[in-house]
mmCIF file of C-alpha atoms in Angstrom:
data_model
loop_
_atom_site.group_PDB
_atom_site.id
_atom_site.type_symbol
_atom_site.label_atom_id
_atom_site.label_comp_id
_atom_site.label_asym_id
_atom_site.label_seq_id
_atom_site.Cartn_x
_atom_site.Cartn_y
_atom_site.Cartn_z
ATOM 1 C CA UNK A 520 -16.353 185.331 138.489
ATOM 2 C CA UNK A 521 -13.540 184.634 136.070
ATOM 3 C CA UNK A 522 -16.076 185.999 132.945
ATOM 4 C CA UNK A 523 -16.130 189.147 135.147
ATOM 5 C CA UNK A 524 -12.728 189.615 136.037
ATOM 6 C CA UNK A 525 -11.444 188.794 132.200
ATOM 7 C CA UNK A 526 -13.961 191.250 130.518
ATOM 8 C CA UNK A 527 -13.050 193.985 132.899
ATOM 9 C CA UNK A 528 -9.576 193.975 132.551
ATOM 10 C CA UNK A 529 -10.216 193.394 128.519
ATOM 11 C CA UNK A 530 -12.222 196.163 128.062
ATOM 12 C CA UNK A 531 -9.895 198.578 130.493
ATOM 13 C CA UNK A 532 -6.959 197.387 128.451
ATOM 14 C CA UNK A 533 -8.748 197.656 124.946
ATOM 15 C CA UNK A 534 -9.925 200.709 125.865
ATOM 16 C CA UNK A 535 -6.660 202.537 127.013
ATOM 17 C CA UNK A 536 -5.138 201.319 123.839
ATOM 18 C CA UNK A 537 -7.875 202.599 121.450
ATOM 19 C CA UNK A 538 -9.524 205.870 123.420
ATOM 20 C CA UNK A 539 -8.459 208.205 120.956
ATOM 21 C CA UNK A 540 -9.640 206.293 117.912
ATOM 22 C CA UNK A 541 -12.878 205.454 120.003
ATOM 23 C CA UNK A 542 -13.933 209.062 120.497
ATOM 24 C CA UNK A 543 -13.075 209.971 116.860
ATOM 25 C CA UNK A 544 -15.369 207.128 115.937
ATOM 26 C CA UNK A 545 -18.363 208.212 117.818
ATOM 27 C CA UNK A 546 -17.754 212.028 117.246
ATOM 28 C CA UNK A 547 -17.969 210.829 113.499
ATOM 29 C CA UNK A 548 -21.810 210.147 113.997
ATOM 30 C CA UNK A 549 -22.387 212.181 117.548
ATOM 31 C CA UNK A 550 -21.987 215.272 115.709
ATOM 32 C CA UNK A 551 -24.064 216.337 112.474
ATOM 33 C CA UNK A 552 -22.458 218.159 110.271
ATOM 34 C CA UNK A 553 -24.658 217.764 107.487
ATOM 35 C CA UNK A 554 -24.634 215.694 104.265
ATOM 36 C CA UNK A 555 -22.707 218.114 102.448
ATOM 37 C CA UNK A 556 -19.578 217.862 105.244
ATOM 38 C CA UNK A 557 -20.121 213.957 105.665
ATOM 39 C CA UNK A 558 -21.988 211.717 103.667
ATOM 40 C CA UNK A 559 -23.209 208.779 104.941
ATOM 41 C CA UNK A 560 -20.805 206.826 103.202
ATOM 42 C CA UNK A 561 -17.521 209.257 104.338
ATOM 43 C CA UNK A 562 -18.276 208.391 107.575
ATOM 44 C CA UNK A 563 -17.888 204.881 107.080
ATOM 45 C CA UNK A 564 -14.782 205.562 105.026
ATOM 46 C CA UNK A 565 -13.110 207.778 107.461
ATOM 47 C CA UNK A 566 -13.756 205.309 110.676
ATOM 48 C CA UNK A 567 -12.587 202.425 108.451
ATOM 49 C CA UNK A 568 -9.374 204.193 107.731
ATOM 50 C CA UNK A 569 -8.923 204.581 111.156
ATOM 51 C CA UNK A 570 -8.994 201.066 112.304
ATOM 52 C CA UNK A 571 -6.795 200.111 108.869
ATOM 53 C CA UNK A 572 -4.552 202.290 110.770
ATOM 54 C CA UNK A 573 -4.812 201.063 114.636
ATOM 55 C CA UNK A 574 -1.795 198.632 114.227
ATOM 56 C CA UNK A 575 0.600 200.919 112.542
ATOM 57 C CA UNK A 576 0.068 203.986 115.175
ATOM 58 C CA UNK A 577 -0.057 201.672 117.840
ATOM 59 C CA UNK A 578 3.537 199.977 116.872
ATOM 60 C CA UNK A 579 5.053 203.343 116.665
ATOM 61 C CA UNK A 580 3.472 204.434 119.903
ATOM 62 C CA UNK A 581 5.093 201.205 121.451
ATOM 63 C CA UNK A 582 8.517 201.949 119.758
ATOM 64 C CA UNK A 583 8.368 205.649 120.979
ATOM 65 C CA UNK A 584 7.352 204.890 124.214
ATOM 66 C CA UNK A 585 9.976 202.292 125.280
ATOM 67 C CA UNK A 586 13.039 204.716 125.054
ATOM 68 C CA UNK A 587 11.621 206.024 127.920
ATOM 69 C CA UNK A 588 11.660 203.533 130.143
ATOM 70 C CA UNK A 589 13.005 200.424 128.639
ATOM 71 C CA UNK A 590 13.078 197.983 131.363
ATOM 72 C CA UNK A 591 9.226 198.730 133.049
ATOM 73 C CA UNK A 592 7.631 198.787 129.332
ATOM 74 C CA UNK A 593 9.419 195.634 128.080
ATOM 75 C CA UNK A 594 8.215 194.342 131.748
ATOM 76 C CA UNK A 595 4.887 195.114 131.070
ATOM 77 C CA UNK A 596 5.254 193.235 127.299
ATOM 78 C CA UNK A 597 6.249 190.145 128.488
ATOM 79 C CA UNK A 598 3.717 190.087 131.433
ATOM 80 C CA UNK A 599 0.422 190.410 128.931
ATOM 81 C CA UNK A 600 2.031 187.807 127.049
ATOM 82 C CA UNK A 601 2.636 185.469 129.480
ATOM 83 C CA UNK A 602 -0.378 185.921 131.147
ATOM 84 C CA UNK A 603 -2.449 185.310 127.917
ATOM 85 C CA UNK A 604 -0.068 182.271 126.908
ATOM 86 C CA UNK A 605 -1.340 180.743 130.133
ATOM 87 C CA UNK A 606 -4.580 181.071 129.251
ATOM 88 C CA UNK A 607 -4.124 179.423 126.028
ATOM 89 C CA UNK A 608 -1.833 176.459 127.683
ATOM 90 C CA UNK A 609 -4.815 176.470 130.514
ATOM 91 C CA UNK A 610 -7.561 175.647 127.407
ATOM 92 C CA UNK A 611 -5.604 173.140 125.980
ATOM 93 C CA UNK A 612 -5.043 171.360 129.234
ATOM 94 C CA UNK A 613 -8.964 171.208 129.642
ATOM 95 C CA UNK A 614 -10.025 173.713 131.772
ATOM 96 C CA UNK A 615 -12.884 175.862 130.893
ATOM 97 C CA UNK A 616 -13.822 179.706 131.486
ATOM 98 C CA UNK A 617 -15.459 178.592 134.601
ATOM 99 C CA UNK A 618 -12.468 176.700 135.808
ATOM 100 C CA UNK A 619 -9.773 178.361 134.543
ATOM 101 C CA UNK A 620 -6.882 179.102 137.397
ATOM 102 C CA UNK A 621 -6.411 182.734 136.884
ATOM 103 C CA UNK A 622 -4.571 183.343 139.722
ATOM 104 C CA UNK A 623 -2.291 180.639 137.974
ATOM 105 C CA UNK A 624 -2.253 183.264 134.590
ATOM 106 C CA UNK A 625 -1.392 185.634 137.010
ATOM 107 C CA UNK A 626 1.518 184.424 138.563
ATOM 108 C CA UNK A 627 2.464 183.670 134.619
ATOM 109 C CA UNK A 628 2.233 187.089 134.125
ATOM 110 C CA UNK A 629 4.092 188.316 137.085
ATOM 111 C CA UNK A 630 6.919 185.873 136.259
ATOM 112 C CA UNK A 631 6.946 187.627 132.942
ATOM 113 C CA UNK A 632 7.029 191.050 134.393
ATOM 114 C CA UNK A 633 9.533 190.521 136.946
ATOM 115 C CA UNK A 634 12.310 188.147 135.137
ATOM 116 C CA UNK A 635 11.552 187.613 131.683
ATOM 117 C CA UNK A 636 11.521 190.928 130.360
ATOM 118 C CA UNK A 637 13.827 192.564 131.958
ATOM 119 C CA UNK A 638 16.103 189.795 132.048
ATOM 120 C CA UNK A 639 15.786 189.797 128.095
ATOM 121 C CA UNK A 640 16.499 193.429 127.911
ATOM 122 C CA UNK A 641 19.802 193.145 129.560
ATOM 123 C CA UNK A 642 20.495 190.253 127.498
ATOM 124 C CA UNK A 643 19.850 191.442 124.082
ATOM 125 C CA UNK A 644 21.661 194.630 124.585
ATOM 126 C CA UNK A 645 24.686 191.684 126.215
ATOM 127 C CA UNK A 646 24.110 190.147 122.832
ATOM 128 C CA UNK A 647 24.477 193.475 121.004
ATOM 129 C CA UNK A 648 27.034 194.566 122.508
ATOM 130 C CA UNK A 649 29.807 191.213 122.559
ATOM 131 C CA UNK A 650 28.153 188.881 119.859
ATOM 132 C CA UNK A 651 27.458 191.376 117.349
ATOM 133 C CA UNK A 652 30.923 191.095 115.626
ATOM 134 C CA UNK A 653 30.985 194.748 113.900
ATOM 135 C CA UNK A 654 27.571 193.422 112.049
ATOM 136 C CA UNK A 655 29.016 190.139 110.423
ATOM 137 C CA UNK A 656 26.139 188.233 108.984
ATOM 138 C CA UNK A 657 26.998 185.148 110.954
ATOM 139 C CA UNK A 658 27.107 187.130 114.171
ATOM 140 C CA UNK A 659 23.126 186.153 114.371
ATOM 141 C CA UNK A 660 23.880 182.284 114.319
ATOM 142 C CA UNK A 661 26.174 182.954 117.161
ATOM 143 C CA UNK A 662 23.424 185.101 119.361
ATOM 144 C CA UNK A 663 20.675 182.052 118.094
ATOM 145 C CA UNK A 664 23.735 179.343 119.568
ATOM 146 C CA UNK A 665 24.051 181.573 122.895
ATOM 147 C CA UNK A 666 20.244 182.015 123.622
ATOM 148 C CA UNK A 667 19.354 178.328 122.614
ATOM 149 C CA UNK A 668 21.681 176.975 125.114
ATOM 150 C CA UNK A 669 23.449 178.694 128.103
ATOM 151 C CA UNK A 670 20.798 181.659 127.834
ATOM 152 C CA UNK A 671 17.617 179.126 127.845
ATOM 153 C CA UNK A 672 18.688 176.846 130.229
ATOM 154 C CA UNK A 673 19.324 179.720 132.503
ATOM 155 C CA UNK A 674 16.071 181.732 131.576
ATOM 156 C CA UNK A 675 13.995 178.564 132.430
ATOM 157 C CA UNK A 676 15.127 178.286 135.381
ATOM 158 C CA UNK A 677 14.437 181.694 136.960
ATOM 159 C CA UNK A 678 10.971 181.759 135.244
ATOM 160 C CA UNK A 679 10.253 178.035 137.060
ATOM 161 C CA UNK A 680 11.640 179.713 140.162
ATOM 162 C CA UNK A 681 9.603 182.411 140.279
ATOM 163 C CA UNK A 682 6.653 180.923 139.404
ATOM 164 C CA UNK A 683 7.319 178.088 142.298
ATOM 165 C CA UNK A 684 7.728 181.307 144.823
ATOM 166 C CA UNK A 685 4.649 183.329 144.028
ATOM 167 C CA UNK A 686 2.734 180.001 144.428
ATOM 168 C CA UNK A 687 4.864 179.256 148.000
ATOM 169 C CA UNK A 688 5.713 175.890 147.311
ATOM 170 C CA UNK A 689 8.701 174.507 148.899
ATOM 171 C CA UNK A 690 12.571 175.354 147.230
ATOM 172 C CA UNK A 691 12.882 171.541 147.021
ATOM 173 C CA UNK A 692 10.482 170.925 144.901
ATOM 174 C CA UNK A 693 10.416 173.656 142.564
ATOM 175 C CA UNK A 694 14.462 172.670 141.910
ATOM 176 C CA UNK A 695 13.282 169.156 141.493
ATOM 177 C CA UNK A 696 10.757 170.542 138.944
ATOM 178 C CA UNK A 697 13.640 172.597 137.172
ATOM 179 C CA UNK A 698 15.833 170.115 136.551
ATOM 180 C CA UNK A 699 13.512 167.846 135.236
ATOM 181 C CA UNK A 700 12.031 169.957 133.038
ATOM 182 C CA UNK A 701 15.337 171.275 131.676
ATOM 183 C CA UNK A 702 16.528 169.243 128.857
ATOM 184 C CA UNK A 703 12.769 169.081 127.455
ATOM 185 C CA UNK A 704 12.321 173.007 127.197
ATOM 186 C CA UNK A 705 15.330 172.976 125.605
ATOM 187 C CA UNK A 706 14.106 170.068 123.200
ATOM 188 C CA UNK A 707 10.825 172.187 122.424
ATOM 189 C CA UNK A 708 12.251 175.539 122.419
ATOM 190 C CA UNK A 709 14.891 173.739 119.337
ATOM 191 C CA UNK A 710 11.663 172.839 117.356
ATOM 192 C CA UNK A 711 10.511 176.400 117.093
ATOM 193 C CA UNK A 712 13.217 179.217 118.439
ATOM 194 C CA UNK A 713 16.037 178.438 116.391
ATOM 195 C CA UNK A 714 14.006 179.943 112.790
ATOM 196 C CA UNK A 715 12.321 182.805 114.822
ATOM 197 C CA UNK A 716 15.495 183.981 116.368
ATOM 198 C CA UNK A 717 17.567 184.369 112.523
ATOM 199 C CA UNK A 718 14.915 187.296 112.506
ATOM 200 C CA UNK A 719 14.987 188.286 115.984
ATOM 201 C CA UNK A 720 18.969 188.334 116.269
ATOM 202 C CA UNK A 721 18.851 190.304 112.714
ATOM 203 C CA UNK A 722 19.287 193.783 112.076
ATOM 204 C CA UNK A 723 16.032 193.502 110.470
ATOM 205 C CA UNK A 724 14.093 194.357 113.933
ATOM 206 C CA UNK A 725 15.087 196.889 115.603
ATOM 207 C CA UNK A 726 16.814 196.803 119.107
ATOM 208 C CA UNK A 727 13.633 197.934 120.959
ATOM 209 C CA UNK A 728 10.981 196.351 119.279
ATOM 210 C CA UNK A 729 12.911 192.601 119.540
ATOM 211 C CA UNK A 730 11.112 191.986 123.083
ATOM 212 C CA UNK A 731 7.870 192.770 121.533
ATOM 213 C CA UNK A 732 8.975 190.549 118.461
ATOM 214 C CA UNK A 733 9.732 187.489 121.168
ATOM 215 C CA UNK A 734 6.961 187.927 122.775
ATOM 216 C CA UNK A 735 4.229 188.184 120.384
ATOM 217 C CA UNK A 736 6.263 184.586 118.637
ATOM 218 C CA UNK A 737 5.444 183.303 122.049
ATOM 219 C CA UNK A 738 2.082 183.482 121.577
ATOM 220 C CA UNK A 739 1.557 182.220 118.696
ATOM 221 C CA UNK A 740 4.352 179.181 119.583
ATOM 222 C CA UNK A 741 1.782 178.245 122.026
ATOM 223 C CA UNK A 742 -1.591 178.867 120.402
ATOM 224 C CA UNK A 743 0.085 176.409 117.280
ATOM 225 C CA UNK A 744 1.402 174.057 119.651
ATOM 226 C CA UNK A 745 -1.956 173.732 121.280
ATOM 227 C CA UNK A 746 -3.727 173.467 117.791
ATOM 228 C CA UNK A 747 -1.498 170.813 116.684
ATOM 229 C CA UNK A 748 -2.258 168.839 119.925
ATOM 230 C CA UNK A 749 -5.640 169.533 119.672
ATOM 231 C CA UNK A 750 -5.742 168.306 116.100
ATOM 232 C CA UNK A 751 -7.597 164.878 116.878
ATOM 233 C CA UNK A 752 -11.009 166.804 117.724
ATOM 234 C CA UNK A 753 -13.007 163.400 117.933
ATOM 235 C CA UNK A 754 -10.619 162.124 120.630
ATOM 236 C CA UNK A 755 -11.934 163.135 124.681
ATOM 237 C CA UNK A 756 -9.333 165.635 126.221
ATOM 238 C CA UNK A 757 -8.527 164.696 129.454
ATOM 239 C CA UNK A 758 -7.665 167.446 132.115
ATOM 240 C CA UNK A 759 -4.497 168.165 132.940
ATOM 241 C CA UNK A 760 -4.788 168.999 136.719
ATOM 242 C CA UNK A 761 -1.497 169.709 138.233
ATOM 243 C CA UNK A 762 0.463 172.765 136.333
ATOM 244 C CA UNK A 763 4.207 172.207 135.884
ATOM 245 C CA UNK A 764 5.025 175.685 136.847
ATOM 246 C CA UNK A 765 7.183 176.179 133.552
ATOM 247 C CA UNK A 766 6.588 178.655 130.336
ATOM 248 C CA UNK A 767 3.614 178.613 128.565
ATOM 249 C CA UNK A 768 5.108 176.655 125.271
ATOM 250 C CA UNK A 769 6.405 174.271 127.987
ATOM 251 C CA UNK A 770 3.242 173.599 129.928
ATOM 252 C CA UNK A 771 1.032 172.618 126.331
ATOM 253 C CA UNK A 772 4.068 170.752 125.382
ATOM 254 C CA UNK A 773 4.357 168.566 128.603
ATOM 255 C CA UNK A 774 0.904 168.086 128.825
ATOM 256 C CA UNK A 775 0.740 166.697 125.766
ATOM 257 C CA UNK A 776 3.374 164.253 126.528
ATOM 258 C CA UNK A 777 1.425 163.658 129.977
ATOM 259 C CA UNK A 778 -1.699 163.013 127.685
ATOM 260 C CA UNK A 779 0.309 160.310 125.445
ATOM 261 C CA UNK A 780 1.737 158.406 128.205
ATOM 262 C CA UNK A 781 4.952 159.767 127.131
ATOM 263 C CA UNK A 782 5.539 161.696 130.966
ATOM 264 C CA UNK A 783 3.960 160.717 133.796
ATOM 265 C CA UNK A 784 4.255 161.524 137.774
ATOM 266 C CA UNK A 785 5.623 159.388 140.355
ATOM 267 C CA UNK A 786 5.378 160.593 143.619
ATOM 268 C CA UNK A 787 8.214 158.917 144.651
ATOM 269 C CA UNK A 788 10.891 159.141 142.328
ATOM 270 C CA UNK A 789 9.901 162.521 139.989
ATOM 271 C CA UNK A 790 8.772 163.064 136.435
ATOM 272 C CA UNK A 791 9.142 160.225 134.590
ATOM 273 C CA UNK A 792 9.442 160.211 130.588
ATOM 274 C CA UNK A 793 8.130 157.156 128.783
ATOM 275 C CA UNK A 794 9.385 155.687 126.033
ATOM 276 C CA UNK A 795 7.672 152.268 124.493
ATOM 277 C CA UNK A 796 8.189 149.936 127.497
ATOM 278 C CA UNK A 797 10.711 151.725 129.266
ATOM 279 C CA UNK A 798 10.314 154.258 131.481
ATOM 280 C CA UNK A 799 13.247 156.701 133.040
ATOM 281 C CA UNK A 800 13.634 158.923 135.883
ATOM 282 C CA UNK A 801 14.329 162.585 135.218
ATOM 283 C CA UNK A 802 14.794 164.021 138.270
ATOM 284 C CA UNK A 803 14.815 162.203 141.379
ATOM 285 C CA UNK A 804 13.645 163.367 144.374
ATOM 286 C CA UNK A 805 16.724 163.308 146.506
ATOM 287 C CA UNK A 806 19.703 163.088 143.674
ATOM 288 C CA UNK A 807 20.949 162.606 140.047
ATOM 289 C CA UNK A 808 18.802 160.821 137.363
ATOM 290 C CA UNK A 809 18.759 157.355 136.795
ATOM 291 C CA UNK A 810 17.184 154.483 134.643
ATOM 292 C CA UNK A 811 13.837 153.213 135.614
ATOM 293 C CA UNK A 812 12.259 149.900 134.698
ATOM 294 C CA UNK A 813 9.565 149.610 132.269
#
């Protein structure tokens, strides 16, 4: 079931993307207008040319397109790319094409649709607008020291949130899950973000091709933090059963630390995060943090 439902919407997508170039293709070698016209090896020459040229058209098609409607296209980015960075964080927790959760991915991807990229729309053109200081070059460390703090904290939030509601799980526990999860998105996101951002803050992107810019850096955040965890090939990888109902980046990175012993799950008392023989509490079920015993 999942094979069928992951190569129908592939091949729908791919093809939507690529029609025109498709039927040029075939109508290269549908139609024969002698060896004179095209030569075998023209053919081949003029259909290579136009897949050397797929990513270029298809960019400014993209950057064309989202003048139009800025907030439902930048929607739509960040919902393929969350949806397809859960599928990578979904591999490297174990799960194979027969057991991946798709309806998991696709509450990844709605959370994408519905806060992340419009949220990040709003915010970038905030950014733009109040942090750009008249172009100064350091105006782009102070849009990287807004969206690494206040902006991600916030951002993680809504996305857990969301996530927690399309999957009806109790307010309670998805708060529980937000505030424990918290300080180590922000931890991860510092590894990574920080570097991307001097780019994606820059006048070197333009304004509506920065979503696109995130987003695609989100992918391959994940797919390197999953090949760096998966780096021990030799070693058994465990499943990681339960999702933590966070960002993509977030889920491989907390998995990974479930994996080590570094986090673990107490029914009780909330995520706990290991270190050597101590272990600490960080987020209780009913109030503030607290030290735990090792």
């Amino acid at each position: 079931v999942n094979l069928l439902v992951i190569s129908t919407f592939g091949i729908g997508i791919v093809y939507s993307l690529l029609e025109t170039d498709i039927r040029a293709i075939f109508a290269l070698y549908y139609f024969d207008l002698g060896p004179d016209v095209y030569p075998g090896f023209a053919r081949w020459v003029v259909a290579l040319d136009l897949i050397l040229r797929l990513p270029g058209e298809l960019l400014h098609q993209y950057e064309a397109l989202v003048p139009t409607n800025p907030v439902f296209y930048k929607a739509c980015t960040s919902g393929v790319a969350y949806t397809f960075g859960d599928f990578v964080s979904q591999i490297y927790q174990g799960r194979t094409l027969a057991s991946l959760d798709l309806p998991r991915s696709f509450r990844s991807g709605a959370a994408g649709f519905i806060g992340h990229g419009p949220l990040c729309h709003y915010w970038m053109l905030t950014m733009e607008q109040y942090l750009d200081f008249g172009g100064a070059w350091w105006g782009t460390g102070v849009k990287v020291l807004a969206d690494q703090t206040v902006w991600s904290l916030y951002l993680n939030a809504m996305y857990s949130f969301l996530i927690g509601t399309l999957a009806f799980r109790a307010p309670g526990d998805v708060w529980r899950d937000v505030r424990a999860t918290s300080w180590p998105a922000l931890r991860s996101s510092w590894r990574f973000w920080p570097f991307v951002h001097c780019i994606s803050f820059s006048h070197a992107v333009p304004l509506d091709l920065k979503l696109l810019w995130v987003d695609v850096m989100e992918i391959v955040w994940v797919t390197i933090l999953s090949r760096v965890a998966n780096q021990d090939e030799s070693a058994e990888q465990p499943v990681v059963a339960e999702a933590f109902g966070v960002d993509p980046s977030l889920e491989v990175e907390l998995s990974r630390q479930v994996v080590a012993g570094e986090l673990r799950y107490a029914t009780a008392s909330g995520w706990e995060a290991c270190d050597e023989e101590a272990c600490y509490v960080l987020a209780p079920a009913g109030g503030g943090g607290g030290g735990g015993g090792g």
